[in-house]
Coordinates of C-alpha atoms in Angstrom, one line a residue:
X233 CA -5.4 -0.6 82.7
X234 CA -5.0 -4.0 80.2
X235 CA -2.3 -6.3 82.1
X236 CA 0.5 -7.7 80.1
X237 CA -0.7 -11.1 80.5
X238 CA -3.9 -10.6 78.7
X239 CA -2.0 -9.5 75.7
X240 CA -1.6 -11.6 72.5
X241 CA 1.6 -13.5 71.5
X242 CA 1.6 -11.0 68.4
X243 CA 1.3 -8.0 71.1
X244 CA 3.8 -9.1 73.4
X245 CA 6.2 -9.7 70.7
X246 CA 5.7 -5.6 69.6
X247 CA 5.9 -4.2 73.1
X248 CA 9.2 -6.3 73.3
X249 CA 10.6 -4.8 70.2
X250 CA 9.9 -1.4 71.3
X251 CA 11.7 -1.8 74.3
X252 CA 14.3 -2.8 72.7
X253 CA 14.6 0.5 70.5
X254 CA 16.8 3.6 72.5
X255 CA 15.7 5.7 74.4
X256 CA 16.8 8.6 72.3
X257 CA 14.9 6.8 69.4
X258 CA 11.6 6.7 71.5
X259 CA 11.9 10.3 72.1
X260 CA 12.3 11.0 68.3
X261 CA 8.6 9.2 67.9
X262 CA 6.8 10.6 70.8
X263 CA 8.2 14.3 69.7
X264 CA 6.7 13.5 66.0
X265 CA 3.2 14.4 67.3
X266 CA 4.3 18.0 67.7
X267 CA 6.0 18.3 64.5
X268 CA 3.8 21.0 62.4
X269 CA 3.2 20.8 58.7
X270 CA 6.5 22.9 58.1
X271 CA 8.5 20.5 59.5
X272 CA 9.9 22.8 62.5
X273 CA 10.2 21.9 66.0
X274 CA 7.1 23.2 67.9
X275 CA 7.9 23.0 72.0
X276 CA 5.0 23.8 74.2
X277 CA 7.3 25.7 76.9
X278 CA 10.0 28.3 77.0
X279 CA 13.4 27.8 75.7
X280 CA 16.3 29.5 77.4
X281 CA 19.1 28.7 75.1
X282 CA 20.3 28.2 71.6
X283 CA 21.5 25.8 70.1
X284 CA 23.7 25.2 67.2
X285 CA 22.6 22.0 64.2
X286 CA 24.2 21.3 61.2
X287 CA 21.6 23.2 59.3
X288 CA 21.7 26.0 60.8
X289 CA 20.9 27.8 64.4
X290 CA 17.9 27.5 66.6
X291 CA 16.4 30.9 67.3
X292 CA 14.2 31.1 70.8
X293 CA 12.2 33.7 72.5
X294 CA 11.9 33.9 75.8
X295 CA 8.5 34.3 76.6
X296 CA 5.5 31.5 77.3
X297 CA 5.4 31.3 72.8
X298 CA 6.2 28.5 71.0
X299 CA 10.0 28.0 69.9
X300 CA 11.1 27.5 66.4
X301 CA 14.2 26.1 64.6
X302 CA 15.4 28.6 62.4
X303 CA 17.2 26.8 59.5
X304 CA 20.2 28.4 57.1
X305 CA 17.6 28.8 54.5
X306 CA 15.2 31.1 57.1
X307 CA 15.5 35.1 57.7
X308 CA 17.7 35.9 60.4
X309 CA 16.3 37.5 63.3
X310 CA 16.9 41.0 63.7
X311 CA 17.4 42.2 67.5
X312 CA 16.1 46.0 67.4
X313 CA 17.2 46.9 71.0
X314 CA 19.2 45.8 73.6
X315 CA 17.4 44.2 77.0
X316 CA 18.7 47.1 79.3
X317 CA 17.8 49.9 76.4
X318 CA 14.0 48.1 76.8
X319 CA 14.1 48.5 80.6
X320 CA 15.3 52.2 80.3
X321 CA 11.9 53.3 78.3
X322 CA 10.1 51.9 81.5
X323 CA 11.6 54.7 83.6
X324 CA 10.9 58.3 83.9
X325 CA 14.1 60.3 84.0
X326 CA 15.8 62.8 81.7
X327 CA 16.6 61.9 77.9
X328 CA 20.2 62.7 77.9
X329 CA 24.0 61.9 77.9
X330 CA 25.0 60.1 80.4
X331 CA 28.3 60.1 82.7
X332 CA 29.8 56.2 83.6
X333 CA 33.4 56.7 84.6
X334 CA 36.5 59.3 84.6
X335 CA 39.3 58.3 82.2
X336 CA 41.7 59.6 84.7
X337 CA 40.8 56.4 87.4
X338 CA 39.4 53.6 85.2
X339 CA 42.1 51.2 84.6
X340 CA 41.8 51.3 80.4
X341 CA 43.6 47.2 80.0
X342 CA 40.4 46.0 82.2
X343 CA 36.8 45.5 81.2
X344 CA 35.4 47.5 83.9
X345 CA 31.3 46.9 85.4
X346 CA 29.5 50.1 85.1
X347 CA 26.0 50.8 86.2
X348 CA 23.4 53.3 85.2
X349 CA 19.7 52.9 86.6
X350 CA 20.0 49.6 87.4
X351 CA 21.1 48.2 83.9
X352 CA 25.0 46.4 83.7
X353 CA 27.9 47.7 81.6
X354 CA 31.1 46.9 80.5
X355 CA 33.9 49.8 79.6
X356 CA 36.7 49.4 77.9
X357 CA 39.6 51.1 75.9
X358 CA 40.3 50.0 72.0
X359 CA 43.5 49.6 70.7
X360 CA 42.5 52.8 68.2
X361 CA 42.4 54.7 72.0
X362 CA 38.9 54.8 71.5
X363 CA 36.5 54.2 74.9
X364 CA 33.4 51.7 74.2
X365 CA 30.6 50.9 76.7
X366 CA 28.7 47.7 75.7
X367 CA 25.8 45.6 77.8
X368 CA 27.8 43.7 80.4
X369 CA 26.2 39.9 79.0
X370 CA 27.7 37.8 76.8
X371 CA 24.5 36.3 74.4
X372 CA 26.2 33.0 75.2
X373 CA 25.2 32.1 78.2
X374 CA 24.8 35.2 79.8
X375 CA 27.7 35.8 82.1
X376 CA 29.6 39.6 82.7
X377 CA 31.7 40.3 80.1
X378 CA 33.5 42.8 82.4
X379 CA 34.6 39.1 83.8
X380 CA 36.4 38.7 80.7
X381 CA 39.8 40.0 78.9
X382 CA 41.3 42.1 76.3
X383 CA 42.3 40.3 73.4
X384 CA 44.7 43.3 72.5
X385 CA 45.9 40.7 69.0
X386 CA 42.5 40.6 68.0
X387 CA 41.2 44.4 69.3
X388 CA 38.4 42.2 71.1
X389 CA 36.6 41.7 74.6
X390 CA 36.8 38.3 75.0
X391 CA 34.1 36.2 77.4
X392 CA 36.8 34.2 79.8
X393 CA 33.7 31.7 80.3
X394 CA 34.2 30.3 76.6
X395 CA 35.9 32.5 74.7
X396 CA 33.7 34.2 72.5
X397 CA 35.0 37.6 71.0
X398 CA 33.1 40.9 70.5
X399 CA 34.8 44.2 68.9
X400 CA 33.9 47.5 69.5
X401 CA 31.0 47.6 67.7
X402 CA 29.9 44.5 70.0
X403 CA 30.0 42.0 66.3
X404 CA 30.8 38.4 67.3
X405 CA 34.4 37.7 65.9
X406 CA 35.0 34.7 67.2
X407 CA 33.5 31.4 68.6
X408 CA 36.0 28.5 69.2
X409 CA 33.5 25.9 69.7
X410 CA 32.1 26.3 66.9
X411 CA 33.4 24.4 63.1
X412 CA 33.9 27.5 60.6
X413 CA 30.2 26.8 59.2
X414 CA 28.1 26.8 62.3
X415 CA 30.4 29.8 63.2
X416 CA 29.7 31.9 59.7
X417 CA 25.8 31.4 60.4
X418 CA 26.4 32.5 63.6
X419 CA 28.3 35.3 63.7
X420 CA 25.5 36.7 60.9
X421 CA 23.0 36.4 63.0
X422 CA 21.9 39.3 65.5
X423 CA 21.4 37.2 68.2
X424 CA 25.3 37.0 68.6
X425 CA 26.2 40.5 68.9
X426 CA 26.1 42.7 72.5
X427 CA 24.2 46.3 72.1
X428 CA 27.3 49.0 71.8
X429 CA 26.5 52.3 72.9
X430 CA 27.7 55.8 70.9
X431 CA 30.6 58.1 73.5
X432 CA 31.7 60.8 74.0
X433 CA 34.7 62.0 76.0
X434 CA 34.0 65.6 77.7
X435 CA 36.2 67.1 80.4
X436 CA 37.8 63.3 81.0
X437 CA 34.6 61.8 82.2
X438 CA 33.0 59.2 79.9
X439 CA 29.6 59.8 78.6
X440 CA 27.0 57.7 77.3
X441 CA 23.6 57.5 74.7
X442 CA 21.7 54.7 76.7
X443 CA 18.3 55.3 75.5
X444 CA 16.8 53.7 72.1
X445 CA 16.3 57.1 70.4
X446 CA 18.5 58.8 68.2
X447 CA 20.7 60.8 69.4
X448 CA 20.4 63.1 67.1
X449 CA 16.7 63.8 68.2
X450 CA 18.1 66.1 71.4
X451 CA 20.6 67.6 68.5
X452 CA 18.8 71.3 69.4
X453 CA 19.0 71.3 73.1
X454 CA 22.5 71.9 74.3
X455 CA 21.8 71.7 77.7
X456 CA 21.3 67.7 77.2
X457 CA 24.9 67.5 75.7
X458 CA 27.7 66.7 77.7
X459 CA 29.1 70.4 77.0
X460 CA 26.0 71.7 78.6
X461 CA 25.7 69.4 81.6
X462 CA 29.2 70.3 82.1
X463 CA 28.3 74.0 81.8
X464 CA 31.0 75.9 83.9
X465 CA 32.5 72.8 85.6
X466 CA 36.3 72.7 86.0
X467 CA 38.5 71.6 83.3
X468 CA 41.0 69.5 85.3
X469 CA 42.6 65.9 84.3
X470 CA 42.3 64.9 88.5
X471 CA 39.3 63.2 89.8
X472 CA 38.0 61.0 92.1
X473 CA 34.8 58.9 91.9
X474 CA 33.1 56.9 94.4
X475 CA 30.2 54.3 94.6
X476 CA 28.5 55.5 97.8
X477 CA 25.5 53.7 99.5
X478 CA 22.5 56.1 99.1
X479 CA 20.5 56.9 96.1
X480 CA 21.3 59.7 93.4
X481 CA 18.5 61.8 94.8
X482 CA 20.0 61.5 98.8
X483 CA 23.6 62.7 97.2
X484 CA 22.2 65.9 95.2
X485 CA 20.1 67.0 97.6
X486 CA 23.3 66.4 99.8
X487 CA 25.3 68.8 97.4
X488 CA 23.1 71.7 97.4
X489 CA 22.9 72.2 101.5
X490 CA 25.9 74.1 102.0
X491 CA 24.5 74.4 106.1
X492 CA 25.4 70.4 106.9
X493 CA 29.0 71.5 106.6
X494 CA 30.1 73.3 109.4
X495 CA 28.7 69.9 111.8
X496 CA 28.8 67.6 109.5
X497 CA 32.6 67.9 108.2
X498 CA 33.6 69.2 111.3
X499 CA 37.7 69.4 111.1
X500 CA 38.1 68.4 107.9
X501 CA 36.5 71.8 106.4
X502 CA 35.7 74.3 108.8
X503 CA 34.0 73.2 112.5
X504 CA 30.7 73.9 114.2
X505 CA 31.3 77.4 115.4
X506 CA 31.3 78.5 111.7
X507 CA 27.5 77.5 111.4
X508 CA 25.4 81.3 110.7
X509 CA 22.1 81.7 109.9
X510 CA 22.4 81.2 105.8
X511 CA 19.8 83.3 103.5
X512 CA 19.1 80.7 100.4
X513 CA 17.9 82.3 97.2
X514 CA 16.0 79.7 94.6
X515 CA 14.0 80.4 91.2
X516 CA 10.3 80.1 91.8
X517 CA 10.2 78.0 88.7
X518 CA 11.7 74.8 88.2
X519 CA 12.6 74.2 84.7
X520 CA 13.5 70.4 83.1
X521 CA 17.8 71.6 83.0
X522 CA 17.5 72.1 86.9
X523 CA 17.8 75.0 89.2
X524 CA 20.4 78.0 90.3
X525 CA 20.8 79.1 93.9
X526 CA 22.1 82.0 95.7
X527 CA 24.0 81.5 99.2
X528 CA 26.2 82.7 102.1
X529 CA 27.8 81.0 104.5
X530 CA 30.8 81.0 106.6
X531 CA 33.6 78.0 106.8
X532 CA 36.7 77.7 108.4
X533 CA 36.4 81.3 109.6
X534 CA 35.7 83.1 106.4
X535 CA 32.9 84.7 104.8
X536 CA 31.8 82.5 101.9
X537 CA 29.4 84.0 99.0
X538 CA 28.7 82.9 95.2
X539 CA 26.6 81.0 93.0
X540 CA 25.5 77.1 92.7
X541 CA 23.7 75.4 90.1
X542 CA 22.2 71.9 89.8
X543 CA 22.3 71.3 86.0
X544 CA 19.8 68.5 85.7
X545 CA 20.0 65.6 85.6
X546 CA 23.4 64.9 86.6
X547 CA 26.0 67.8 87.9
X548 CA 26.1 70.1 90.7
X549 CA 28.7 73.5 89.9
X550 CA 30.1 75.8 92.8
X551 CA 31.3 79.2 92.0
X552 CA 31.7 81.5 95.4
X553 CA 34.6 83.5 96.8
X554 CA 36.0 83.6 100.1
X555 CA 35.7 87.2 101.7
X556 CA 39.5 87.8 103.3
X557 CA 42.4 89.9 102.9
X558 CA 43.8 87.1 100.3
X559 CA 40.5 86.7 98.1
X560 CA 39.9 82.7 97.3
X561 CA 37.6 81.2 94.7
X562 CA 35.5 78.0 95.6
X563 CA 34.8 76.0 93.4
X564 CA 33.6 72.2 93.2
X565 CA 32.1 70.1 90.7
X566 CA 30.3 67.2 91.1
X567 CA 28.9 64.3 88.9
X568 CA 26.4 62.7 90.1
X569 CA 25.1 59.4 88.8
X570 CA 22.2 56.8 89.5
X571 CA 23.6 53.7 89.6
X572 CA 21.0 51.0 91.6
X573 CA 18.4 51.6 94.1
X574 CA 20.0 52.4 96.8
X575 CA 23.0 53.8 95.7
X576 CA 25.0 56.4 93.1
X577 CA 28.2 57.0 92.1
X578 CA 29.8 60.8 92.7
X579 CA 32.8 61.8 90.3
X580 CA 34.2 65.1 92.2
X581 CA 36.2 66.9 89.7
X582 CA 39.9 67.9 91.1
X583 CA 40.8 71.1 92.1
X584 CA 40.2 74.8 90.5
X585 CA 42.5 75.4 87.8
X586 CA 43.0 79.0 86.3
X587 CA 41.9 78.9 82.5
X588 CA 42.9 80.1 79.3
X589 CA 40.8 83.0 77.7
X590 CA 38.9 80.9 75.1
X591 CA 38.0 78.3 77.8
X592 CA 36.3 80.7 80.1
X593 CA 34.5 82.6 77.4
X594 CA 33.0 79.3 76.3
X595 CA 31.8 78.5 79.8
X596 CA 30.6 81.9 80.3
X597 CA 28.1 81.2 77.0
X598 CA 27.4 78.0 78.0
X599 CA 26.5 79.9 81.9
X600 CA 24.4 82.4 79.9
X601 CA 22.7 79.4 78.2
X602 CA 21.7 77.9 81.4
X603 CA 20.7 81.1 82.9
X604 CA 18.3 82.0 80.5
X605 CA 16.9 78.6 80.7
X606 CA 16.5 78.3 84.3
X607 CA 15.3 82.3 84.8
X608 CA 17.7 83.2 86.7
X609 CA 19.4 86.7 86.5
X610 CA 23.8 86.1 85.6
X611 CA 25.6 88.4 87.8
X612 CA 28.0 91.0 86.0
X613 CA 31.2 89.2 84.2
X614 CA 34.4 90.5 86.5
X615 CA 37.0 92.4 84.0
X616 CA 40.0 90.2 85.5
X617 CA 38.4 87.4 85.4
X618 CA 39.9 85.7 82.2
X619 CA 43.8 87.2 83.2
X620 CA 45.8 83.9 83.8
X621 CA 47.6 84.2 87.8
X622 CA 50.5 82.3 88.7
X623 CA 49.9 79.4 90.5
X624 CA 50.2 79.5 94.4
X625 CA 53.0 77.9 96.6
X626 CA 50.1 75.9 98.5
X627 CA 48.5 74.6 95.1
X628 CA 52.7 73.5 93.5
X629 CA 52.5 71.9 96.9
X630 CA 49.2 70.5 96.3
X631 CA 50.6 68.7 93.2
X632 CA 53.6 66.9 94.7
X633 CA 51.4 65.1 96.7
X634 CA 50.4 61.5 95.2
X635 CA 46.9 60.6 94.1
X636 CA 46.4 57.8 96.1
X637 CA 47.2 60.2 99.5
X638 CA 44.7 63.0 97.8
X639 CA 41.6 60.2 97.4
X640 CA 42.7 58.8 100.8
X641 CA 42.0 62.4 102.1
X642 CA 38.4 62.2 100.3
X643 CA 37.3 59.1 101.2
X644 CA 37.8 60.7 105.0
X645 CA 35.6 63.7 103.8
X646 CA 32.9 61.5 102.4
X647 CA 33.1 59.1 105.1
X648 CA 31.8 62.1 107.3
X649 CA 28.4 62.5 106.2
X650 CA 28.3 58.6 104.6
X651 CA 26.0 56.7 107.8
X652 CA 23.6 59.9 107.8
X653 CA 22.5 59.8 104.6
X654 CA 21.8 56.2 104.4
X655 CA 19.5 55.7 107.1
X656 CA 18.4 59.1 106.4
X657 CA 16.7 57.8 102.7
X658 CA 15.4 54.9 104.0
X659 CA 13.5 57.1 106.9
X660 CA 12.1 59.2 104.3
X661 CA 10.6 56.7 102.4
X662 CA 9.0 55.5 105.7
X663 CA 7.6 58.9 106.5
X664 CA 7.4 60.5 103.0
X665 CA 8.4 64.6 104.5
X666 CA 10.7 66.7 106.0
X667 CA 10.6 69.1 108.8
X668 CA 12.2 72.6 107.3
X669 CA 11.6 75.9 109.0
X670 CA 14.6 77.4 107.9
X671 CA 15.4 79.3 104.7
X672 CA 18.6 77.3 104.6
X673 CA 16.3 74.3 103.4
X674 CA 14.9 76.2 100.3
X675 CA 17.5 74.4 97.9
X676 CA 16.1 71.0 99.5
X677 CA 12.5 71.6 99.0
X678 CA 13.1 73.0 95.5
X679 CA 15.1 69.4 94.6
X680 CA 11.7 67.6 96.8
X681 CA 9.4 69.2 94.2
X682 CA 11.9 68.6 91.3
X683 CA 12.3 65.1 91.6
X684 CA 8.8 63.6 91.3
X685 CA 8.3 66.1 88.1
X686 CA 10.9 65.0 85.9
X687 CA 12.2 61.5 87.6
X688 CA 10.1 58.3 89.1
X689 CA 12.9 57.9 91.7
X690 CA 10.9 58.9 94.9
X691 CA 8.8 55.2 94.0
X692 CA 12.2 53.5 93.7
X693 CA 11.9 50.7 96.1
X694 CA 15.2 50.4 98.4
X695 CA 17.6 47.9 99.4
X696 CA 17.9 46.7 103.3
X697 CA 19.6 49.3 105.0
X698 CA 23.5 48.1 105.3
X699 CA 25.9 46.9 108.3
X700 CA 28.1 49.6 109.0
X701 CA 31.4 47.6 107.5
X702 CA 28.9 46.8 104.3
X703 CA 29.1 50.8 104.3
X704 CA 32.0 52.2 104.9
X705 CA 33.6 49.5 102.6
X706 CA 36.0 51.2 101.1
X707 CA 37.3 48.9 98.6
X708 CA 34.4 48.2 96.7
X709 CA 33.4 51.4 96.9
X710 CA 36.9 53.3 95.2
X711 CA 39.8 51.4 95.2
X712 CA 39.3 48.4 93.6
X713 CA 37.9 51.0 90.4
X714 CA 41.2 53.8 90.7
X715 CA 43.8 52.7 89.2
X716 CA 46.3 55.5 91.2
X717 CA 45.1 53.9 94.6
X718 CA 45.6 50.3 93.4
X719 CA 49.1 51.3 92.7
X720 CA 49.3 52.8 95.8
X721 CA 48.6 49.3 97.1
X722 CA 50.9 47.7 95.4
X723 CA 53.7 50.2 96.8
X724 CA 53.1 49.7 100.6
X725 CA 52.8 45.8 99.9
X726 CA 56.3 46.2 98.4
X727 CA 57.1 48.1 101.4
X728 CA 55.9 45.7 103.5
X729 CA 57.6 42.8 102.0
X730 CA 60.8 45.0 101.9
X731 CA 60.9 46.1 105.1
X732 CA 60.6 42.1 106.1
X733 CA 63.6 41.0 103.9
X734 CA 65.7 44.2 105.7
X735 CA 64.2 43.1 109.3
X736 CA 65.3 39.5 109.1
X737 CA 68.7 40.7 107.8
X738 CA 69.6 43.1 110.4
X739 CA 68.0 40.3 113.4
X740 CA 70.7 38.8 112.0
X741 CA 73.6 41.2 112.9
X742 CA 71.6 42.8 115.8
X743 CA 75.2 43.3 117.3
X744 CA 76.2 45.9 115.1
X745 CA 74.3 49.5 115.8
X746 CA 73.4 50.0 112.0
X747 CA 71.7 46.4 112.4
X748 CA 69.6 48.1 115.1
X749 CA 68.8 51.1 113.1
X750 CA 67.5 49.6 110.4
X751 CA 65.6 47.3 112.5
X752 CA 63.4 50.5 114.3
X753 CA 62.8 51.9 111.0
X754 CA 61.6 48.3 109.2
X755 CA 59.2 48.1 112.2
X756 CA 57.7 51.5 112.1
X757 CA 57.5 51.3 108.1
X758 CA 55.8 48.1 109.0
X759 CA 53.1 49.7 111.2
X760 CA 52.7 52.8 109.0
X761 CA 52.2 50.9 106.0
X762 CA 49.5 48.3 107.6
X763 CA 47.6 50.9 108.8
X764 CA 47.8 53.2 105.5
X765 CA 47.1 49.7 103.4
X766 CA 43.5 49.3 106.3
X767 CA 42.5 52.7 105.0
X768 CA 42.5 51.9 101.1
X769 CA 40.2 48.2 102.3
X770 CA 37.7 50.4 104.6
X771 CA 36.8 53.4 106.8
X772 CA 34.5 54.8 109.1
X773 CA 33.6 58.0 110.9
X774 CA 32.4 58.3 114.5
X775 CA 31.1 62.1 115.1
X776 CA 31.1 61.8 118.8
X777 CA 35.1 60.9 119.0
X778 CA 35.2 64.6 116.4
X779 CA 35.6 67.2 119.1

């Protein structure tokens, strides 16, 4: 290397004038020797950003390519799918509608996370009423738009990180930051707007068109529709959904086993004595819409015989009776929804309603539909089946009580079975079988043999298995996603706070015997609402303390 001392006077006096220039200025001359004959900006490694110029916007890919400035006078880059639409045609799994959320929990004024197969979604309700589901990532810088607000003057989910705007067709309204011509090149562009999804609203659950086809292209097959999936379910406004910590797969297979009930939910339907040998009856073909399944059982005392159906890829429909002097109909439907590995998300629709003649004659074609598809024989349609009863004293009851009590009820039930089948999925993806003598099992091995067919979720790789308080969390899991039991949290805090304000009065005039009164009920509203207000936060289930 030539020392500065040997230089020339000449040289020295150049290498001191270059020092001299800034920094920024140097940069500008070294960068010229990657400057191609167009004049653009070649970089030799990947950009992760975009910036805006005064001529125009700076387009990147992000990839190990080259990155180009893309001037006003350029095309504009079209984006021809969404990031998460690109990761869906990776996996194997049914082309149809998908469920997200019930209208009847999700807080509409919120931009609530949704997630389906591992991809991020934001849900939201317009000011025309209308639901939207858009990518949850602002193009921005790439933070959760379901972090963000409802702009309800501009009809807009806005990014609280910097403000941007996005209507319901996920176009970029609005970018404060920018001056109005940086901000007319960019809202043209492609590259500002968040993939929109088309919905549709069927029996007050949101549905979905994910995937990049049209959806037009399943236009003939009915049983891919919402109406189809939904094929006999019941028509009820009431719901309740939960995120629960085992995989789509686990919870369906979890469904159609009618024989864990008797042990598994012991006091909260039925108890163990009930259990009885249980005949299951399954197609020998499994069709792409799923399977039907004959059964008999006995619960809480009473014979129990009818019909179930897992209607592919998503719901599992209950129709029995209960054999007594007072004939009952069962019936339970049940969205189920993969959400991450590891976990899915079960919408239970409320309890049976009777329905009007035109809705059950629907169902019944839409039954018939199924049947013929899954080859399985439809038993004979009951004469008195479409005359509309009055409602019973236990079900007027049933509606007095408040939603938040009813889901507090169900979180119990689920909470029963919740620690088996976690550890259970992560066991059978260490030893790949099952053990199943019985003919109560025939359901499960028909949903074994279906899975691997039509879905790649047997290779999905899962999570560590969870502490017990990361399980049975409660509030991640329901509340903090229902609006009915986040009021209900907001009414015992009022209690609570309440029932301090009258305590401290009446400590003040103990002496008097209404003083005193009040006093015993503040402190027992004060214990019955903390431990009420534990149950919405988290919950747990310990079989051998069931007796």
């Amino acid at each position: 290397m030539t020392c500065i001392s040997s230089l020339s006077h000449s040289q020295r006096w150049i290498l001191w004038v270059l020092l001299q220039i800034p920094i920024s200025t140097n940069a500008w001359i070294l960068s010229s020797r990657f400057r191609s004959d167009s004049g653009a900006f070649v970089s030799s490694r990947p950009s992760l950003c975009a910036f805006a110029t005064e001529n125009g916007i700076l387009a990147e890919t992000n990839s190990s390519s080259t990155t180009t400035t893309t001037t006003s006078h350029d095309k504009i880059p079209t984006l021809t799918s969404s990031l998460n639409q690109e990761s869906l045609e990776q996996r194997k799994f049914p082309r149809t509608w998908v469920p997200l959320a019930s209208t009847y929990e999700i807080d509409p004024d919120r931009p609530s996370p949704l997630e389906f197969l591992g991809q991020n979604y934001v849900c939201y309700r317009d000011n025309n009423q209308k639901w939207v589901v858009m990518d949850d990532c602002c193009p921005h810088r790439l933070v959760p738009l379901s972090e963000g607000r409802i702009n309800r003057a501009s009809n807009s989910l806005q990014c609280s990180y910097h403000g941007w705007e996005f209507n319901s067709d996920g176009n970029c309204i609005r970018i404060p930051q920018a001056t109005p011509e940086i901000e007319k090149v960019a809202l043209s562009s492609q590259r500002s707007c968040v993939a929109s999804y088309p919905v549709h609203i069927e029996k007050n659950v949101i549905w979905f068109w994910p995937w990049s086809e049209d959806p037009l292209s399943i236009a003939s097959e009915p049983s891919k529709h919402p109406e189809g999936l939904m094929s006999g379910a019941i028509i009820n406004p009431s719901t309740y959904t939960r995120d629960l910590p085992y995989g789509w797969d686990t919870l369906v297979e979890n469904l159609i086993d009618p024989s864990h009930v008797p042990f598994a939910h012991h006091g909260l339907q039925g108890k163990r004595e009930d259990a009885i040998p249980i005949n299951m009856t399954v197609p020998q073909s499994l069709g792409a819409q799923g399977f039907r399944f004959e059964w008999q059982d006995r619960t809480m005392g009473m014979l129990r015989s009818g019909t179930g159906s897992f209607q592919a890829p998503f719901a599992v429909v209950y129709d029995a009776k209960y054999q007594s002097d007072t004939p009952r109909d069962f019936k339970l439907s049940v969205l189920c929804i993969p959400t991450k590995p590891g976990w899915s998300r079960a919408i239970i629709l409320g309890p049976s309603m009777e329905l009007p003649n035109d809705h059950h004659q629907a169902d019944r074609k839409q039954d018939l539909q199924l049947n013929a598809e899954c080859s399985v024989e439809t038993q004979p349609t009951d004469k008195n089946k479409n005359k509309k009863r009055a409602p019973s004293l236990m079900r007027r009851i049933f509606k007095l009580i408040p939603v938040w009590m009813v889901h507090q009820l169900n979180n119990r039930f689920l909470d029963s079975d919740l620690a088996f089948l976690h550890y259970q999925e992560h066991e059978r993806q260490r030893r790949d079988s099952y053990y199943m003598p019985a003919p109560s099992d025939r359901c499960i091995a028909a949903l074994r043999s279906w899975v691997p067919k039509y879905t790649d979720m047997a290779k999905v790789q899962l999570p560590l298995a969870l502490t017990r308080s990361q399980m049975f969390d409660r509030w991640s899991q329901h509340t903090s996603k229902c609006v009915h039991c986040q009021r209900g949290l907001k009414t015992l805090q009022n209690v609570r706070r309440s029932s301090h304000f009258f305590l401290a009065l009446s400590i003040v005039g103990f002496k008097y015997n209404l003083a005193k009164v009040i006093a015993l009920l503040c402190l027992g509203a004060l214990q019955i609402a903390s431990k009420i207000e534990k149950n919405f936060r988290e919950g747990d289930f310990r079989h051998y303390e069931n007796n």
